[in-house]
Each structure stands twice: as structure tokens, then as C-alpha cells.
């Protein structure tokens, strides 16, 4: 069983995904972490040294790896991965549910303010996130089986919503 979380940067995919996986005793995988492990460098370094197209190629490869094998898991998919049709097809084919975590841009800006690992937010994060929303919102909507508006919810409440909406229950003997 593959549970996928999508959404813009700062929507809470990684934080929520970790908690959700813990609650369901499933493995948690984050596509950025997978890219970093495989490339042995950080997302910021990959952007700076190899450029965004190479990052996107590595990202698609990482998603392939995460989706094959059939091991049950929660997968947090980095914000830009939906731009590639092949990634969308892969997720649609393999996921039991695809949850779009959404929040207003101002919330995303607040949540991402302190973290410095996102090169695409270095300059004018509000405009950048608004532009990304324009480019990606339809794509999130297209592939999402469920949508959770997270702005007024705690992490636990978001996790609860996902569990309810996707009718999920803990896997006995699952990943610890
Ligand atoms: C990006 C999102 C980031 C990371 C990179 C680019 C994007 O992941 O992959 O900085 O284009 O939206 P998160 O969504 O996990 O922050």
C-alpha cells in the first residue's frame, strides 16, 4: 500500500508524512531525502552544481525507486515533482491514495521562512510560491484522491483527517 502526499513547499508533507507513517506503522520515504542519499549531496548543492533539470531527472529516478517493490509506505513527494507527466502517471498507477496538502501562500511562506534548504525560495518567496501555485495547482488537483486544507489544523489533526478520508488502519506487524 502506497500513500502519497503532494503539495507546495511548506504544505507539511514531510512532517505530516512522518507522523502518519508512525501512526500506521509504515515506512516513511521523502523523495528529496532519497535524491540526496543517491546523489550524496544536498538538494541545494544539486541545484547549484548540476542545475534544476538534473535535479528533476534525479527526482524522477527516486520516485521510480520509491514506487516499485510494492513495500507499503508513506511517500512525501517534493513540491515540483508533479510537473513531469511521467511522475504523475507513476503516482496514479501505484498509490492507494494521493493526498494534496494545501494552505494559503502566506502560511507556506511562514512555515518555510526559517529553513534554508530550498533554493527556489531564496528570492521573494511569496511571488515564487504564488507562481508555483499557478503552475501546479491544476496538476495537484488532477492527481489528488483527497485534499486536506491544513492552515488551521495541527499536525495531528491533519494526520487524523488523512486516516479518516483514506480509510486507513494500522498494519499489524508493519514497519517500526
Ligand atoms: C521544490 C520542492 C522541494 C525540493 C526543491 C524544489 C519545488 O521539496 O524538491 O527545493 O520545486 O517545489 P519540498 O516540497 O519537500 O520542500
PDB file of C-alpha atoms and ligand atoms in Angstrom:
ATOM      1  CA  UNK A   1       0.000   0.000   0.000  1.00  0.00           C
ATOM      2  CA  UNK A   2       1.423   3.336  -1.086  1.00  0.00           C
ATOM      3  CA  UNK A   3       0.110   6.533   0.468  1.00  0.00           C
ATOM      4  CA  UNK A   4       1.355   9.649  -1.289  1.00  0.00           C
ATOM      5  CA  UNK A   5       1.430  13.234  -0.025  1.00  0.00           C
ATOM      6  CA  UNK A   6       1.750  16.083  -2.519  1.00  0.00           C
ATOM      7  CA  UNK A   7       1.610  19.864  -2.249  1.00  0.00           C
ATOM      8  CA  UNK A   8       3.699  23.006  -2.418  1.00  0.00           C
ATOM      9  CA  UNK A   9       6.781  23.611  -0.288  1.00  0.00           C
ATOM     10  CA  UNK A  10       5.736  24.219   3.315  1.00  0.00           C
ATOM     11  CA  UNK A  11       2.463  22.336   2.999  1.00  0.00           C
ATOM     12  CA  UNK A  12       3.671  19.872   5.652  1.00  0.00           C
ATOM     13  CA  UNK A  13       4.278  16.767   3.547  1.00  0.00           C
ATOM     14  CA  UNK A  14       7.399  15.640   5.386  1.00  0.00           C
ATOM     15  CA  UNK A  15       6.245  16.426   8.926  1.00  0.00           C
ATOM     16  CA  UNK A  16       2.772  15.010   8.394  1.00  0.00           C
ATOM     17  CA  UNK A  17       4.119  12.061   6.411  1.00  0.00           C
ATOM     18  CA  UNK A  18       6.450  11.038   9.226  1.00  0.00           C
ATOM     19  CA  UNK A  19       3.645  11.170  11.809  1.00  0.00           C
ATOM     20  CA  UNK A  20       1.225   9.354   9.548  1.00  0.00           C
ATOM     21  CA  UNK A  21       3.737   6.584   8.871  1.00  0.00           C
ATOM     22  CA  UNK A  22       4.377   6.242  12.602  1.00  0.00           C
ATOM     23  CA  UNK A  23       0.690   6.004  13.343  1.00  0.00           C
ATOM     24  CA  UNK A  24       0.145   3.350  10.681  1.00  0.00           C
ATOM     25  CA  UNK A  25       3.419   1.502  11.447  1.00  0.00           C
ATOM     26  CA  UNK A  26       4.539   2.047   7.879  1.00  0.00           C
ATOM     27  CA  UNK A  27       7.873   3.033   6.435  1.00  0.00           C
ATOM     28  CA  UNK A  28       8.283   6.730   5.580  1.00  0.00           C
ATOM     29  CA  UNK A  29      10.088   7.905   2.459  1.00  0.00           C
ATOM     30  CA  UNK A  30      10.689  11.503   1.394  1.00  0.00           C
ATOM     31  CA  UNK A  31      11.616  11.996  -2.281  1.00  0.00           C
ATOM     32  CA  UNK A  32      14.130  14.782  -1.514  1.00  0.00           C
ATOM     33  CA  UNK A  33      15.884  12.571   1.060  1.00  0.00           C
ATOM     34  CA  UNK A  34      16.035   9.764  -1.472  1.00  0.00           C
ATOM     35  CA  UNK A  35      17.572  12.098  -4.068  1.00  0.00           C
ATOM     36  CA  UNK A  36      20.115  13.343  -1.521  1.00  0.00           C
ATOM     37  CA  UNK A  37      21.091   9.820  -0.449  1.00  0.00           C
ATOM     38  CA  UNK A  38      21.538   8.653  -4.005  1.00  0.00           C
ATOM     39  CA  UNK A  39      23.388  11.779  -5.206  1.00  0.00           C
ATOM     40  CA  UNK A  40      25.384  12.041  -1.962  1.00  0.00           C
ATOM     41  CA  UNK A  41      24.750  15.762  -1.933  1.00  0.00           C
ATOM     42  CA  UNK A  42      22.043  18.112  -0.775  1.00  0.00           C
ATOM     43  CA  UNK A  43      19.178  19.454  -2.890  1.00  0.00           C
ATOM     44  CA  UNK A  44      20.779  22.901  -2.685  1.00  0.00           C
ATOM     45  CA  UNK A  45      24.129  21.559  -3.915  1.00  0.00           C
ATOM     46  CA  UNK A  46      22.473  19.652  -6.751  1.00  0.00           C
ATOM     47  CA  UNK A  47      20.641  22.797  -7.899  1.00  0.00           C
ATOM     48  CA  UNK A  48      23.841  24.885  -7.670  1.00  0.00           C
ATOM     49  CA  UNK A  49      26.260  22.401  -9.231  1.00  0.00           C
ATOM     50  CA  UNK A  50      24.151  20.416 -11.676  1.00  0.00           C
ATOM     51  CA  UNK A  51      21.129  22.639 -12.283  1.00  0.00           C
ATOM     52  CA  UNK A  52      17.399  22.146 -11.902  1.00  0.00           C
ATOM     53  CA  UNK A  53      16.926  19.841 -14.947  1.00  0.00           C
ATOM     54  CA  UNK A  54      19.384  17.340 -13.472  1.00  0.00           C
ATOM     55  CA  UNK A  55      17.646  17.624 -10.099  1.00  0.00           C
ATOM     56  CA  UNK A  56      14.329  16.837 -11.825  1.00  0.00           C
ATOM     57  CA  UNK A  57      15.897  13.806 -13.523  1.00  0.00           C
ATOM     58  CA  UNK A  58      17.206  12.519 -10.186  1.00  0.00           C
ATOM     59  CA  UNK A  59      13.815  13.222  -8.640  1.00  0.00           C
ATOM     60  CA  UNK A  60      12.028  11.108 -11.275  1.00  0.00           C
ATOM     61  CA  UNK A  61      14.516   8.297 -10.706  1.00  0.00           C
ATOM     62  CA  UNK A  62      13.979   8.484  -6.946  1.00  0.00           C
ATOM     63  CA  UNK A  63      10.204   8.315  -7.385  1.00  0.00           C
ATOM     64  CA  UNK A  64      10.560   5.245  -9.596  1.00  0.00           C
ATOM     65  CA  UNK A  65      12.620   3.576  -6.880  1.00  0.00           C
ATOM     66  CA  UNK A  66      10.125   4.552  -4.198  1.00  0.00           C
ATOM     67  CA  UNK A  67       7.144   3.257  -6.166  1.00  0.00           C
ATOM     68  CA  UNK A  68       8.497  -0.106  -7.290  1.00  0.00           C
ATOM     69  CA  UNK A  69       8.884  -3.041  -4.966  1.00  0.00           C
ATOM     70  CA  UNK A  70       5.430  -2.873  -3.534  1.00  0.00           C
ATOM     71  CA  UNK A  71       6.553  -2.326   0.069  1.00  0.00           C
ATOM     72  CA  UNK A  72       3.864  -0.441   1.961  1.00  0.00           C
ATOM     73  CA  UNK A  73       4.895   3.084   2.762  1.00  0.00           C
ATOM     74  CA  UNK A  74       4.003   6.739   3.140  1.00  0.00           C
ATOM     75  CA  UNK A  75       5.753   8.766   0.427  1.00  0.00           C
ATOM     76  CA  UNK A  76       6.181  12.542   0.670  1.00  0.00           C
ATOM     77  CA  UNK A  77       6.658  13.797  -2.886  1.00  0.00           C
ATOM     78  CA  UNK A  78       8.573  17.079  -3.233  1.00  0.00           C
ATOM     79  CA  UNK A  79       6.516  20.005  -4.498  1.00  0.00           C
ATOM     80  CA  UNK A  80       7.787  20.190  -8.078  1.00  0.00           C
ATOM     81  CA  UNK A  81       7.626  16.518  -8.982  1.00  0.00           C
ATOM     82  CA  UNK A  82       4.067  16.795 -10.321  1.00  0.00           C
ATOM     83  CA  UNK A  83       5.312  18.952 -13.191  1.00  0.00           C
ATOM     84  CA  UNK A  84       6.523  15.865 -15.059  1.00  0.00           C
ATOM     85  CA  UNK A  85       3.746  13.848 -16.622  1.00  0.00           C
ATOM     86  CA  UNK A  86       5.720  10.625 -16.165  1.00  0.00           C
ATOM     87  CA  UNK A  87       5.823  11.249 -12.404  1.00  0.00           C
ATOM     88  CA  UNK A  88       2.094  11.907 -12.263  1.00  0.00           C
ATOM     89  CA  UNK A  89       1.378   8.715 -14.200  1.00  0.00           C
ATOM     90  CA  UNK A  90       3.700   6.734 -11.928  1.00  0.00           C
ATOM     91  CA  UNK A  91       1.990   8.015  -8.785  1.00  0.00           C
ATOM     92  CA  UNK A  92      -1.505   7.468 -10.146  1.00  0.00           C
ATOM     93  CA  UNK A  93      -0.632   3.940 -11.130  1.00  0.00           C
ATOM     94  CA  UNK A  94       0.901   2.945  -7.805  1.00  0.00           C
ATOM     95  CA  UNK A  95      -0.751   4.900  -4.994  1.00  0.00           C
ATOM     96  CA  UNK A  96      -3.743   3.772  -2.987  1.00  0.00           C
ATOM     97  CA  UNK A  97      -4.385   7.413  -2.202  1.00  0.00           C
ATOM     98  CA  UNK A  98      -2.783  10.707  -3.152  1.00  0.00           C
ATOM     99  CA  UNK A  99      -3.405  13.426  -0.601  1.00  0.00           C
ATOM    100  CA  UNK A 100      -2.920  17.055  -1.596  1.00  0.00           C
ATOM    101  CA  UNK A 101      -1.985  19.128   1.437  1.00  0.00           C
ATOM    102  CA  UNK A 102      -2.904  22.721   0.752  1.00  0.00           C
ATOM    103  CA  UNK A 103      -2.527  26.011   2.613  1.00  0.00           C
ATOM    104  CA  UNK A 104      -2.617  29.694   1.642  1.00  0.00           C
ATOM    105  CA  UNK A 105       0.642  31.121   0.326  1.00  0.00           C
ATOM    106  CA  UNK A 106       1.093  33.299   3.422  1.00  0.00           C
ATOM    107  CA  UNK A 107       1.054  30.161   5.588  1.00  0.00           C
ATOM    108  CA  UNK A 108       3.561  28.428   3.313  1.00  0.00           C
ATOM    109  CA  UNK A 109       5.844  31.468   3.490  1.00  0.00           C
ATOM    110  CA  UNK A 110       5.666  31.460   7.298  1.00  0.00           C
ATOM    111  CA  UNK A 111       6.372  27.757   7.517  1.00  0.00           C
ATOM    112  CA  UNK A 112       9.339  27.849   5.147  1.00  0.00           C
ATOM    113  CA  UNK A 113      10.854  31.086   6.437  1.00  0.00           C
ATOM    114  CA  UNK A 114      13.465  29.618   8.747  1.00  0.00           C
ATOM    115  CA  UNK A 115      14.594  26.609   6.721  1.00  0.00           C
ATOM    116  CA  UNK A 116      17.340  27.483   4.261  1.00  0.00           C
ATOM    117  CA  UNK A 117      17.483  24.302   2.197  1.00  0.00           C
ATOM    118  CA  UNK A 118      15.099  25.351  -0.581  1.00  0.00           C
ATOM    119  CA  UNK A 119      16.948  27.201  -3.362  1.00  0.00           C
ATOM    120  CA  UNK A 120      13.746  28.155  -5.199  1.00  0.00           C
ATOM    121  CA  UNK A 121      12.666  30.259  -2.207  1.00  0.00           C
ATOM    122  CA  UNK A 122      15.876  32.310  -1.904  1.00  0.00           C
ATOM    123  CA  UNK A 123      14.358  35.381  -3.556  1.00  0.00           C
ATOM    124  CA  UNK A 124      10.881  36.695  -2.891  1.00  0.00           C
ATOM    125  CA  UNK A 125       9.269  33.522  -1.527  1.00  0.00           C
ATOM    126  CA  UNK A 126       5.741  34.958  -1.780  1.00  0.00           C
ATOM    127  CA  UNK A 127       5.978  35.582  -5.539  1.00  0.00           C
ATOM    128  CA  UNK A 128       7.801  32.317  -6.091  1.00  0.00           C
ATOM    129  CA  UNK A 129       5.183  30.297  -4.229  1.00  0.00           C
ATOM    130  CA  UNK A 130       2.335  32.150  -5.943  1.00  0.00           C
ATOM    131  CA  UNK A 131       3.851  31.390  -9.333  1.00  0.00           C
ATOM    132  CA  UNK A 132       4.328  27.729  -8.365  1.00  0.00           C
ATOM    133  CA  UNK A 133       0.718  27.583  -7.222  1.00  0.00           C
ATOM    134  CA  UNK A 134      -0.376  28.899 -10.615  1.00  0.00           C
ATOM    135  CA  UNK A 135       1.731  26.344 -12.454  1.00  0.00           C
ATOM    136  CA  UNK A 136       0.967  23.367 -10.255  1.00  0.00           C
ATOM    137  CA  UNK A 137      -2.437  23.710  -8.634  1.00  0.00           C
ATOM    138  CA  UNK A 138      -4.284  22.068 -11.530  1.00  0.00           C
ATOM    139  CA  UNK A 139      -1.797  19.213 -11.526  1.00  0.00           C
ATOM    140  CA  UNK A 140      -2.211  18.571  -7.787  1.00  0.00           C
ATOM    141  CA  UNK A 141      -5.974  18.672  -8.313  1.00  0.00           C
ATOM    142  CA  UNK A 142      -5.748  16.259 -11.245  1.00  0.00           C
ATOM    143  CA  UNK A 143      -3.931  13.544  -9.360  1.00  0.00           C
ATOM    144  CA  UNK A 144      -5.269  14.014  -5.830  1.00  0.00           C
ATOM    145  CA  UNK A 145      -7.721  11.481  -4.492  1.00  0.00           C
ATOM    146  CA  UNK A 146      -8.144  13.632  -1.354  1.00  0.00           C
ATOM    147  CA  UNK A 147      -7.468  17.241  -0.357  1.00  0.00           C
ATOM    148  CA  UNK A 148      -6.729  18.498   3.146  1.00  0.00           C
ATOM    149  CA  UNK A 149      -6.637  22.241   3.876  1.00  0.00           C
ATOM    150  CA  UNK A 150      -4.017  22.397   6.607  1.00  0.00           C
ATOM    151  CA  UNK A 151      -3.821  26.078   7.583  1.00  0.00           C
ATOM    152  CA  UNK A 152      -5.942  25.868  10.729  1.00  0.00           C
ATOM    153  CA  UNK A 153      -5.060  22.290  11.686  1.00  0.00           C
ATOM    154  CA  UNK A 154      -2.350  20.852  13.923  1.00  0.00           C
ATOM    155  CA  UNK A 155      -0.079  18.156  12.522  1.00  0.00           C
ATOM    156  CA  UNK A 156      -2.051  15.521  14.442  1.00  0.00           C
ATOM    157  CA  UNK A 157      -5.332  16.831  13.091  1.00  0.00           C
ATOM    158  CA  UNK A 158      -4.015  16.625   9.529  1.00  0.00           C
ATOM    159  CA  UNK A 159      -2.891  13.049  10.204  1.00  0.00           C
ATOM    160  CA  UNK A 160      -6.350  12.206  11.587  1.00  0.00           C
ATOM    161  CA  UNK A 161      -8.068  13.709   8.531  1.00  0.00           C
ATOM    162  CA  UNK A 162      -5.914  11.633   6.201  1.00  0.00           C
ATOM    163  CA  UNK A 163      -6.580   8.451   8.175  1.00  0.00           C
ATOM    164  CA  UNK A 164     -10.338   9.120   8.078  1.00  0.00           C
ATOM    165  CA  UNK A 165     -10.567  10.258   4.471  1.00  0.00           C
ATOM    166  CA  UNK A 166      -8.434   7.440   3.091  1.00  0.00           C
ATOM    167  CA  UNK A 167      -9.985   4.852   5.459  1.00  0.00           C
ATOM    168  CA  UNK A 168      -6.565   3.788   6.700  1.00  0.00           C
ATOM    169  CA  UNK A 169      -5.793   1.460   9.592  1.00  0.00           C
ATOM    170  CA  UNK A 170      -2.504   0.464  11.202  1.00  0.00           C
ATOM    171  CA  UNK A 171      -0.802  -2.522   9.621  1.00  0.00           C
ATOM    172  CA  UNK A 172      -0.144  -5.196  12.219  1.00  0.00           C
ATOM    173  CA  UNK A 173       3.482  -6.286  12.176  1.00  0.00           C
ATOM    174  CA  UNK A 174       4.257  -3.261   9.983  1.00  0.00           C
ATOM    175  CA  UNK A 175       7.431  -1.250   9.786  1.00  0.00           C
ATOM    176  CA  UNK A 176       8.530   0.184  13.169  1.00  0.00           C
TER     177      UNK A 176
HETATM  178  C1  LIG B   1      10.849  22.015  -4.764  1.00  0.00           C
HETATM  179  C2  LIG B   1      10.444  21.473  -3.572  1.00  0.00           C
HETATM  180  C3  LIG B   1      11.395  20.969  -2.563  1.00  0.00           C
HETATM  181  C4  LIG B   1      12.678  20.493  -3.251  1.00  0.00           C
HETATM  182  C5  LIG B   1      13.261  21.565  -4.108  1.00  0.00           C
HETATM  183  C6  LIG B   1      12.272  22.061  -5.178  1.00  0.00           C
HETATM  184  C7  LIG B   1       9.805  22.556  -5.684  1.00  0.00           C
HETATM  185  O1  LIG B   1      10.806  19.907  -1.810  1.00  0.00           O
HETATM  186  O2  LIG B   1      12.442  19.349  -4.022  1.00  0.00           O
HETATM  187  O3  LIG B   1      13.670  22.613  -3.267  1.00  0.00           O
HETATM  188  O4  LIG B   1      10.098  22.784  -6.868  1.00  0.00           O
HETATM  189  O5  LIG B   1       8.658  22.740  -5.221  1.00  0.00           O
HETATM  190  P1  LIG B   1       9.637  20.123  -0.693  1.00  0.00           P
HETATM  191  O6  LIG B   1       8.345  20.325  -1.411  1.00  0.00           O
HETATM  192  O7  LIG B   1       9.673  18.826   0.047  1.00  0.00           O
HETATM  193  O8  LIG B   1      10.046  21.281   0.134  1.00  0.00           O
END
